[in-house]
Coordinates of C-alpha atoms in Angstrom, one line a residue:
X1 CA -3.3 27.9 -62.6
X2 CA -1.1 25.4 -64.5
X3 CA -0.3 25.7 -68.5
X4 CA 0.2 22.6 -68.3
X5 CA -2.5 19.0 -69.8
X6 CA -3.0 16.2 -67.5
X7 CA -2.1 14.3 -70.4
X8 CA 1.5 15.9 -71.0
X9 CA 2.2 15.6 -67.3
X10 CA 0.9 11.9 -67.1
X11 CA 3.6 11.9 -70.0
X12 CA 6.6 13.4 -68.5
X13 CA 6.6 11.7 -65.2
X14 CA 6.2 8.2 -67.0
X15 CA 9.1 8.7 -68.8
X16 CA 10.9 10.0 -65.9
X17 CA 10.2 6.9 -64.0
X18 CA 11.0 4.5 -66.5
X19 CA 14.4 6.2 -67.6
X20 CA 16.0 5.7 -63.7
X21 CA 18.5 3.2 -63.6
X22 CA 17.1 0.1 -62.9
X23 CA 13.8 1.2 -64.3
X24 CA 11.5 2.3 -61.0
X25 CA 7.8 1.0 -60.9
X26 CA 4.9 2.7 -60.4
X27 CA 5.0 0.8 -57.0
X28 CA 8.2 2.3 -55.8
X29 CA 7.3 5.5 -57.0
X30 CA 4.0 5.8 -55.2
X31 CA 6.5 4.4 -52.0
X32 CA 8.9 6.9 -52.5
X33 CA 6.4 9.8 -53.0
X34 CA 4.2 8.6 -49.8
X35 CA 0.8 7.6 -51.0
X36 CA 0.5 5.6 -48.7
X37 CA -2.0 2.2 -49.4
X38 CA -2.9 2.3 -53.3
X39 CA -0.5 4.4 -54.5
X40 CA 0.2 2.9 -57.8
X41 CA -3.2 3.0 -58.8
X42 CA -2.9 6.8 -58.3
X43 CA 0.7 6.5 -60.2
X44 CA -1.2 5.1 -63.2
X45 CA -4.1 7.6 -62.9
X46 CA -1.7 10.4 -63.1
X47 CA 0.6 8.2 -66.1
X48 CA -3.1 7.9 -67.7
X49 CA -3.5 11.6 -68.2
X50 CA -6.7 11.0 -65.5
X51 CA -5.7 13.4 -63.0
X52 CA -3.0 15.7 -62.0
X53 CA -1.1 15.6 -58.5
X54 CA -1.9 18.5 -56.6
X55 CA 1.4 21.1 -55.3
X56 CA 2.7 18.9 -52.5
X57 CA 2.0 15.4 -54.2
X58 CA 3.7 16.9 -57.2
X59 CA 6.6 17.8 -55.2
X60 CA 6.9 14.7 -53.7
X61 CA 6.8 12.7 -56.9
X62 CA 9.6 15.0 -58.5
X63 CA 12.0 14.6 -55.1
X64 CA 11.4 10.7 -55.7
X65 CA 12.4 11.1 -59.3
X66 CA 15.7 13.6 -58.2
X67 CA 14.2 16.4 -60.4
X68 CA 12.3 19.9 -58.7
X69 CA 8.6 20.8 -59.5
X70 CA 9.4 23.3 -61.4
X71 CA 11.8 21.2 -64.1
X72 CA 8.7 18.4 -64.3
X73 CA 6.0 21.7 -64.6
X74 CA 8.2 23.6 -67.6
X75 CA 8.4 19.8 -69.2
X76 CA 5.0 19.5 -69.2
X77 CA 4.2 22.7 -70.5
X78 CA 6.5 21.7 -73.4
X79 CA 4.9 18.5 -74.2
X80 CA 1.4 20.3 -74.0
X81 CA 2.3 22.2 -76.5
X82 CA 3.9 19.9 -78.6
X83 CA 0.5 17.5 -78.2
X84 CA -1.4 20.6 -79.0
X85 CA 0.9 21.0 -82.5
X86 CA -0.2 17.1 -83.0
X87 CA -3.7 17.0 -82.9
X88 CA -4.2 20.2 -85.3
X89 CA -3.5 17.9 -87.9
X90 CA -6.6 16.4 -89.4
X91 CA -6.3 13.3 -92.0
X92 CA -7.1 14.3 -95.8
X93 CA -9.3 11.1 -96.6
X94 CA -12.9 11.0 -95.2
X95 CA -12.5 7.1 -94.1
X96 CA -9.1 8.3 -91.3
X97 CA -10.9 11.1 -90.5
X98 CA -13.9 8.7 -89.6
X99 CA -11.3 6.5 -87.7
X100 CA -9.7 9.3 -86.1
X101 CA -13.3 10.8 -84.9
X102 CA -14.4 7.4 -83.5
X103 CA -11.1 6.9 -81.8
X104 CA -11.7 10.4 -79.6
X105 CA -14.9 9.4 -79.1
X106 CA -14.3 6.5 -77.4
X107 CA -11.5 8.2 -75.5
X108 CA -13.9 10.6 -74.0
X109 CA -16.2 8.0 -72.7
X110 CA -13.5 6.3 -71.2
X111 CA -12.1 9.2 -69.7
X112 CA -15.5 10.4 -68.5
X113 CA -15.8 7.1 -67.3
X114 CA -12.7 7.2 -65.4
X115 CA -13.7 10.7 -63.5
X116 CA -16.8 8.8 -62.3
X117 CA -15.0 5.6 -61.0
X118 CA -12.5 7.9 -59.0
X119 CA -14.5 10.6 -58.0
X120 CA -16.7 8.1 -56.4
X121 CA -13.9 6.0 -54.8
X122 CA -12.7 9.0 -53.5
X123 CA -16.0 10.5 -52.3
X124 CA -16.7 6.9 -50.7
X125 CA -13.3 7.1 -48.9
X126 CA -14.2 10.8 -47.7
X127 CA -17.8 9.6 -46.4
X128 CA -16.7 6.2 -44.6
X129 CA -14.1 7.6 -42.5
X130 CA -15.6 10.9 -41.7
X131 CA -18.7 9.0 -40.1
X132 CA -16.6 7.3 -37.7
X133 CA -14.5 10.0 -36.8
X134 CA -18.3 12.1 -36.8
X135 CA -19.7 9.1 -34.5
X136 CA -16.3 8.1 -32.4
X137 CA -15.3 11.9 -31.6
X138 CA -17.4 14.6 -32.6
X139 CA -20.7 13.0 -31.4
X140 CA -19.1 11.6 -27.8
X141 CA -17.3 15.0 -27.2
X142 CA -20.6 16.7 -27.6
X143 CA -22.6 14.3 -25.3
X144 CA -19.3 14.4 -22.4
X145 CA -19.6 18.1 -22.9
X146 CA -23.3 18.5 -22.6
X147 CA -23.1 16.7 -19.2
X148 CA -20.4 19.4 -17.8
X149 CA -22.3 22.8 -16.2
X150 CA -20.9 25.9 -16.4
X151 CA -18.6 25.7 -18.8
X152 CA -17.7 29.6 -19.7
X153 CA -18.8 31.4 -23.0
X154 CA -15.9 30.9 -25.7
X155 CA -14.3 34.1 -26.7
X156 CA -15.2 34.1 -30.7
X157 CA -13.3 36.3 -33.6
X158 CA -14.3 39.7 -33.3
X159 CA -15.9 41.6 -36.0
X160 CA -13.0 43.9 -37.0
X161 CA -10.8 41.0 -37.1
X162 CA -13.2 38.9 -39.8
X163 CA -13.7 42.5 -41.6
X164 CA -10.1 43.7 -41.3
X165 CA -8.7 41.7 -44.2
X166 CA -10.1 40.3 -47.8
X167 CA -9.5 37.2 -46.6
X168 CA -10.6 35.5 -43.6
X169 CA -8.1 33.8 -42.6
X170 CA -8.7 30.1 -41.5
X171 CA -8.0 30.6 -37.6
X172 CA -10.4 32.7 -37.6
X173 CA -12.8 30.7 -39.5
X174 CA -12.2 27.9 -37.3
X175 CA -12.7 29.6 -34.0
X176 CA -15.4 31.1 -35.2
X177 CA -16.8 27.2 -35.9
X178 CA -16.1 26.0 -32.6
X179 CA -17.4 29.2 -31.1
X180 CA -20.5 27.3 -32.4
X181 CA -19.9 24.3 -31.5
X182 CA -19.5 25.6 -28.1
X183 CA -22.5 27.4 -28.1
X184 CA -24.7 24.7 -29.2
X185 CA -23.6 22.7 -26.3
X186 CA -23.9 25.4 -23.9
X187 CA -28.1 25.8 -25.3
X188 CA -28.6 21.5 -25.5
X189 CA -27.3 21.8 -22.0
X190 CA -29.5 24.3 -20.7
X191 CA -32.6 22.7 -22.4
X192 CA -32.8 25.7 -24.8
X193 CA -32.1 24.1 -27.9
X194 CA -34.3 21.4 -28.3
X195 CA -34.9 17.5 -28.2
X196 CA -32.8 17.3 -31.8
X197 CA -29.5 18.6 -30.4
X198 CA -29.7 16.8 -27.1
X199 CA -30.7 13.9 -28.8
X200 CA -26.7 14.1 -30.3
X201 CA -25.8 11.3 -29.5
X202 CA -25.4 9.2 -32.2
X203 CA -26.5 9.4 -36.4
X204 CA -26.7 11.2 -39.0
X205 CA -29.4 13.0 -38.4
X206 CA -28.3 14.3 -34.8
X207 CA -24.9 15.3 -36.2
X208 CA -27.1 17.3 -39.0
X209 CA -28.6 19.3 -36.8
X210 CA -26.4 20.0 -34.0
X211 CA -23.8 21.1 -36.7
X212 CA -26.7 23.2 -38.4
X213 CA -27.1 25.1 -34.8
X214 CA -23.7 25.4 -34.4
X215 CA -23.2 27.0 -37.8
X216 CA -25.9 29.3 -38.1
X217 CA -25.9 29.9 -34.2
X218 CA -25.7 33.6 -33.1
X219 CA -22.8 35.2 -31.1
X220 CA -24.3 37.3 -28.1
X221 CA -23.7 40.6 -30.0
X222 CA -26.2 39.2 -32.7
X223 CA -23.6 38.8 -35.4
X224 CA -23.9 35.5 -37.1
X225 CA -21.9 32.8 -36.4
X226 CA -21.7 32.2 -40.0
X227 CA -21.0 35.2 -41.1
X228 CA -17.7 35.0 -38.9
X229 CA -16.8 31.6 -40.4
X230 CA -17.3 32.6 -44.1
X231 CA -21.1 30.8 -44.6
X232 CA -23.0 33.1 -46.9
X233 CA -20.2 35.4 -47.6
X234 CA -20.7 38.1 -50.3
X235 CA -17.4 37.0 -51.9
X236 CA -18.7 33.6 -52.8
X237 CA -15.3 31.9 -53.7
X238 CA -14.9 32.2 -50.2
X239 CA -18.0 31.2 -49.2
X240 CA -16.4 27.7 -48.3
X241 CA -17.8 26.4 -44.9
X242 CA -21.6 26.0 -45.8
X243 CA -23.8 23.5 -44.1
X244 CA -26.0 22.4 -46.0
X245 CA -24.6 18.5 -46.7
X246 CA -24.4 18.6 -43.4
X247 CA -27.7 20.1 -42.3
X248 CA -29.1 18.0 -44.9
X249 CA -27.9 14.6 -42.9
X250 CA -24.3 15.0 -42.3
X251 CA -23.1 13.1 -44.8
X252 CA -20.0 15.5 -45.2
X253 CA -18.4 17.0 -48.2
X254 CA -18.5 14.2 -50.4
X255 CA -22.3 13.5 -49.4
X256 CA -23.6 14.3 -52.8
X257 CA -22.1 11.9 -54.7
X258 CA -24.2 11.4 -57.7
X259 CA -24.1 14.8 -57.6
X260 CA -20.7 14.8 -58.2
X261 CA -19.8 11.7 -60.8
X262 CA -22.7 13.7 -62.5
X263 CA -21.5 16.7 -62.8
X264 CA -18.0 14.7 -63.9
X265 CA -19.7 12.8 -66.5
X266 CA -21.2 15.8 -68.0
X267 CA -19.0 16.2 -71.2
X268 CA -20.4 12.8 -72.2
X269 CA -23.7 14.0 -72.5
X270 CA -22.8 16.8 -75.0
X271 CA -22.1 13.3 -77.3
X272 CA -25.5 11.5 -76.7
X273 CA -27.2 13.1 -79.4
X274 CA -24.8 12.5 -82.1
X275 CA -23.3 9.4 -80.5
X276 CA -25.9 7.7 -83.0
X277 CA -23.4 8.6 -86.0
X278 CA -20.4 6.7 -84.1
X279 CA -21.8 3.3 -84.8
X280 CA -22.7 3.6 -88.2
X281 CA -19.9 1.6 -90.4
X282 CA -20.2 4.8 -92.9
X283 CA -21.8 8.1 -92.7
X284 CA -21.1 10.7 -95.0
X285 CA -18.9 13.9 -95.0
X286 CA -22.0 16.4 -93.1
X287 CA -22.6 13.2 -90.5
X288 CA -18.8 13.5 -90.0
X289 CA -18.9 16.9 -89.8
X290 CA -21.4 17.2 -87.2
X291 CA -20.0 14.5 -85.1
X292 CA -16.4 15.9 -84.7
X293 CA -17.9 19.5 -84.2
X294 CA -19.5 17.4 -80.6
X295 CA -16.4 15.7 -80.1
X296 CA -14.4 18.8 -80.1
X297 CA -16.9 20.1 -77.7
X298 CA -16.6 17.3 -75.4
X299 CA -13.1 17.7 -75.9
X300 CA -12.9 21.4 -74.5
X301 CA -15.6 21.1 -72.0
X302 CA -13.1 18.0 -69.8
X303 CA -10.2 20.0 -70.8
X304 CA -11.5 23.1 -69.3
X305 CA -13.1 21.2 -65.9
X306 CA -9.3 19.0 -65.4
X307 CA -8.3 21.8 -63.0
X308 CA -11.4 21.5 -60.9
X309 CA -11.3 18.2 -61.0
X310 CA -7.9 17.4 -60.5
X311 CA -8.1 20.1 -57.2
X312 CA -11.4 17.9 -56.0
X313 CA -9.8 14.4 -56.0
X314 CA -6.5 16.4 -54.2
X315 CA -9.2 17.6 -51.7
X316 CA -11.1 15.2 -50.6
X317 CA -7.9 12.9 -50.6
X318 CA -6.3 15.6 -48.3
X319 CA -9.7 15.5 -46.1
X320 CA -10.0 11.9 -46.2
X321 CA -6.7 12.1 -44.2
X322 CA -6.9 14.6 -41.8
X323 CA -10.6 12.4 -40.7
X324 CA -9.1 9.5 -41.0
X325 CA -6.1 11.0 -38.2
X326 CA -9.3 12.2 -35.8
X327 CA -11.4 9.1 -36.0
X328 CA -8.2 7.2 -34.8
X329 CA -6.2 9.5 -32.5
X330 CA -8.7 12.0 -31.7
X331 CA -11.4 9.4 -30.5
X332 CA -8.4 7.4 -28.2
X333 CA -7.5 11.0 -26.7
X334 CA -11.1 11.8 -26.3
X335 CA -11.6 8.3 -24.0
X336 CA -8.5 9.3 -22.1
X337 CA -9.9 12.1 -21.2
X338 CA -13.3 10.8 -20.3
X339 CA -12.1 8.4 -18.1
X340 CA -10.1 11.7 -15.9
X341 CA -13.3 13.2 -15.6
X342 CA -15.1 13.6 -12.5
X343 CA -18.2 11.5 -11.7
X344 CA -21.6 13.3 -13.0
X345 CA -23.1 15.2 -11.9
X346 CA -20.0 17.2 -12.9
X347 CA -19.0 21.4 -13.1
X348 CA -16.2 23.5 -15.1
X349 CA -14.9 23.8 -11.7
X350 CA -14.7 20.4 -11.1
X351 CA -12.5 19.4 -14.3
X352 CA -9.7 21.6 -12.8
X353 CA -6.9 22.9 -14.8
X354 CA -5.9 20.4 -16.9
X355 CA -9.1 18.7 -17.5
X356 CA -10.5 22.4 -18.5
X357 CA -7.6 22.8 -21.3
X358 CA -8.5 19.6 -22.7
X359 CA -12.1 20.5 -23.3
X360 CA -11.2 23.7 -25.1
X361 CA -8.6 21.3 -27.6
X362 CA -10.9 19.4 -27.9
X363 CA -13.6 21.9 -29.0
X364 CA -10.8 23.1 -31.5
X365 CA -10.1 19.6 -32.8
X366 CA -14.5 19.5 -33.2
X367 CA -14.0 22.9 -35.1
X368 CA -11.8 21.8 -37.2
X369 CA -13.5 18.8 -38.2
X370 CA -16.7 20.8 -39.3
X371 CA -14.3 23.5 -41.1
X372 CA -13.0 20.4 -43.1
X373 CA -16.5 18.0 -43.4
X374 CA -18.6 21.4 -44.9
X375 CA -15.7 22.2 -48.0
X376 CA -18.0 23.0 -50.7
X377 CA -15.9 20.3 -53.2
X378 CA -18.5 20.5 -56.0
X379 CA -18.3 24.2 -56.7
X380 CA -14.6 23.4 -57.6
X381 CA -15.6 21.5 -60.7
X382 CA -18.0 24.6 -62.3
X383 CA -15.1 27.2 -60.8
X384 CA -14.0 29.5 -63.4
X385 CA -10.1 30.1 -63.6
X386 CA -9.7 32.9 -61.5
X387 CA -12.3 31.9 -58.7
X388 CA -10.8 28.6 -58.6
X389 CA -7.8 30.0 -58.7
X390 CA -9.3 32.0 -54.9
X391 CA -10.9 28.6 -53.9
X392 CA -7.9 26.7 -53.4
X393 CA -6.0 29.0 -52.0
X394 CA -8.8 29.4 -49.1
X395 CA -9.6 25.5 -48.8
X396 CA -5.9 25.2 -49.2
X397 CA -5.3 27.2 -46.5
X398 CA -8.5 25.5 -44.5
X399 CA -7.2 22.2 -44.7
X400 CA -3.3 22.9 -43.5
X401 CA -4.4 25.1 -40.4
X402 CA -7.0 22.2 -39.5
X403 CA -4.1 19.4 -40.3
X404 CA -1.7 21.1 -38.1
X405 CA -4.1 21.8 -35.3
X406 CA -5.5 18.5 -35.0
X407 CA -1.8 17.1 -34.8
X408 CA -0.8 19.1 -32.3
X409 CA -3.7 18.5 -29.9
X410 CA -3.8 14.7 -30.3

């Protein structure tokens, strides 16, 4: 992971920005990087020291200020450790070294703070437009589906192909997911799965628990579904496609989120007990003592989490896009296609050719959109170093097959 603090990288593109020639703003920065809407609130975020810009957003950013990732990275590293050299230094006097201690006090809180606001903005982003592209595509390709007999058994990912490699790669997650899908529709179809999933079409609590059949559905050889896609893995920083947000209501990845600005504002809590010390206007040298001892603490623990948390806010901003492409070109594709179909009562013979391919894109573009809606986001803030390190690889990976999939379907 990087050797590199928020803080010195905040640093080091600031400075960058502000030496071009005229001086560039964080709005023009965030244009020339491609943000997108709001960039230059994520500009100052990064400035701040509040996050980091994931790989691609950090290339982006050093193209746009005519310098390579790895010249902005081996900067930052350099000004890490030179903020590192400065902070080692404590003041001599009892009164500065009050000061100092009440001055990183408040700086955690506001940091902590911070982590909620965005991780909440970000979540709420996430949730919005994943419920319309849940309601406007998944939910209406599911209902056209159900209405079309005979539609043949999907082929699904073979054992020896999930088990040949470490890894499971994420085509093979992902067919594995619409095998599901597929499968689910095939049963509500047939009457053999029950009111809930034929009852699909429309909420949160339909979408719950068709998705729950679909992930958890078994193949016809009586291998899991889930165990195909990754859910319930042995190797848990793998185990990436779970359903149980979604299961739960299908609220998506970001569903839990005062789990989430919890588990961000959890340094803060470290200071609660000694907090008390911080408004006294003197408190003697074993008061100070004890105080900087939690600071210090609080200190490490967001220091140690940054990486999680910067490669959270990078996920669900990444997720929030590839929805956000479904939900507008997916569902227009998907009414395209409804209005080709043959009148009810309607077979798989009956679609012909064409209208056949377009039902198994479709189910592709529905796989995809569970692979990215059941990202377990939340176990990359309590990730240790070298599973996190395996966790974003795999989501990584997750995300860019379902990007490029969706894109070239609709």
């Amino acid at each position: 992971m990087n050797d590199f603090s928020a803080e010195a990288m905040g640093l080091v593109i600031r400075e960058h920005r502000q030496a071009q020639r005229p001086s560039m703003t964080q709005e023009e920065l965030a244009e020339r990087a491609e943000y997108g809407k709001g960039g230059a609130v994520s500009i100052s975020r990064i400035e701040r020291g509040l996050v980091s810009p994931g790989e691609h957003r950090l290339a982006a950013i050093a193209l746009a200020l005519q310098l390579t990732p790895g010249q902005l990275k081996q900067e930052a590293e350099d000004r890490t450790r030179s903020l590192a050299r400065q902070q080692g230094h404590r003041p001599v006097k009892l009164r500065d070294q009050v000061a100092e201690t009440k001055r990183r006090h408040a700086e955690i809180n506001e940091k902590v703070a911070q982590r909620s606001k965005i991780t909440q903005e970000h979540g709420e982003a996430f949730n919005h437009v994943h419920d319309v592209a849940r309601d406007g595509f998944f939910l209406r390709f599911v209902e056209l589906a159900e209405s079309i007999s005979g539609a043949p058994e999907p082929e699904r990912p073979s054992e020896e192909e999930s088990e040949s490699t470490g890894e499971i790669p994420a085509a093979i997650r992902i067919e594995a997911m619409s095998a599901g899908i597929a499968n689910a529709i095939r049963g509500a179809a047939a009457g053999a799965a029950g009111g809930a999933v034929g009852a699909a079409a429309g909420g949160a609590a339909a979408y719950g628990a068709f998705t729950a059949a679909a992930l958890f559905g078994t193949a016809s050889t009586g291998t899991a579904i889930s165990t195909l896609s990754g859910v319930a893995a042995t190797n848990a920083t793998l185990a990436l496609l779970g359903g149980g947000t979604l299961a739960a209501g299908g609220a998506g990845m970001a569903g839990g989120i005062l789990l989430l600005t919890g588990m961000v504002a959890a340094p803060a809590a470290a200071l609660a007990a000694a907090g008390f010390y911080v408004l006294r206007q003197r408190r003697n040298k074993k008061e100070e003592e004890r105080l900087r001892t939690e600071v210090e603490a609080a200190e490490a623990a967001l220091d140690q989490s940054q990486q999680g948390f910067d490669a959270m806010i990078d996920v669900l901003h990444r997720a929030t896009d590839i929805m956000e492409y479904v939900s507008v070109h997916g569902t227009h594709a998907l009414e395209k296609w409804k209005v080709s179909l043959p009148p009810e009562p309607r077979d798989w013979e009956s679609l012909g050719h064409e209208g056949q391919e377009r039902y198994k894109e479709f189910l592709t573009v529905a796989g995809c959109l569970l692979a990215v809606s059941s990202i377990n986001v939340s176990a990359l803030l309590t990730a240790q170093p070298d599973a996190l390190r395996e966790m974003d690889k795999a989501i990584d990976e997750t995300l860019r097959y379902a990007d490029k999939a969706i894109k070239s379907i609709v």
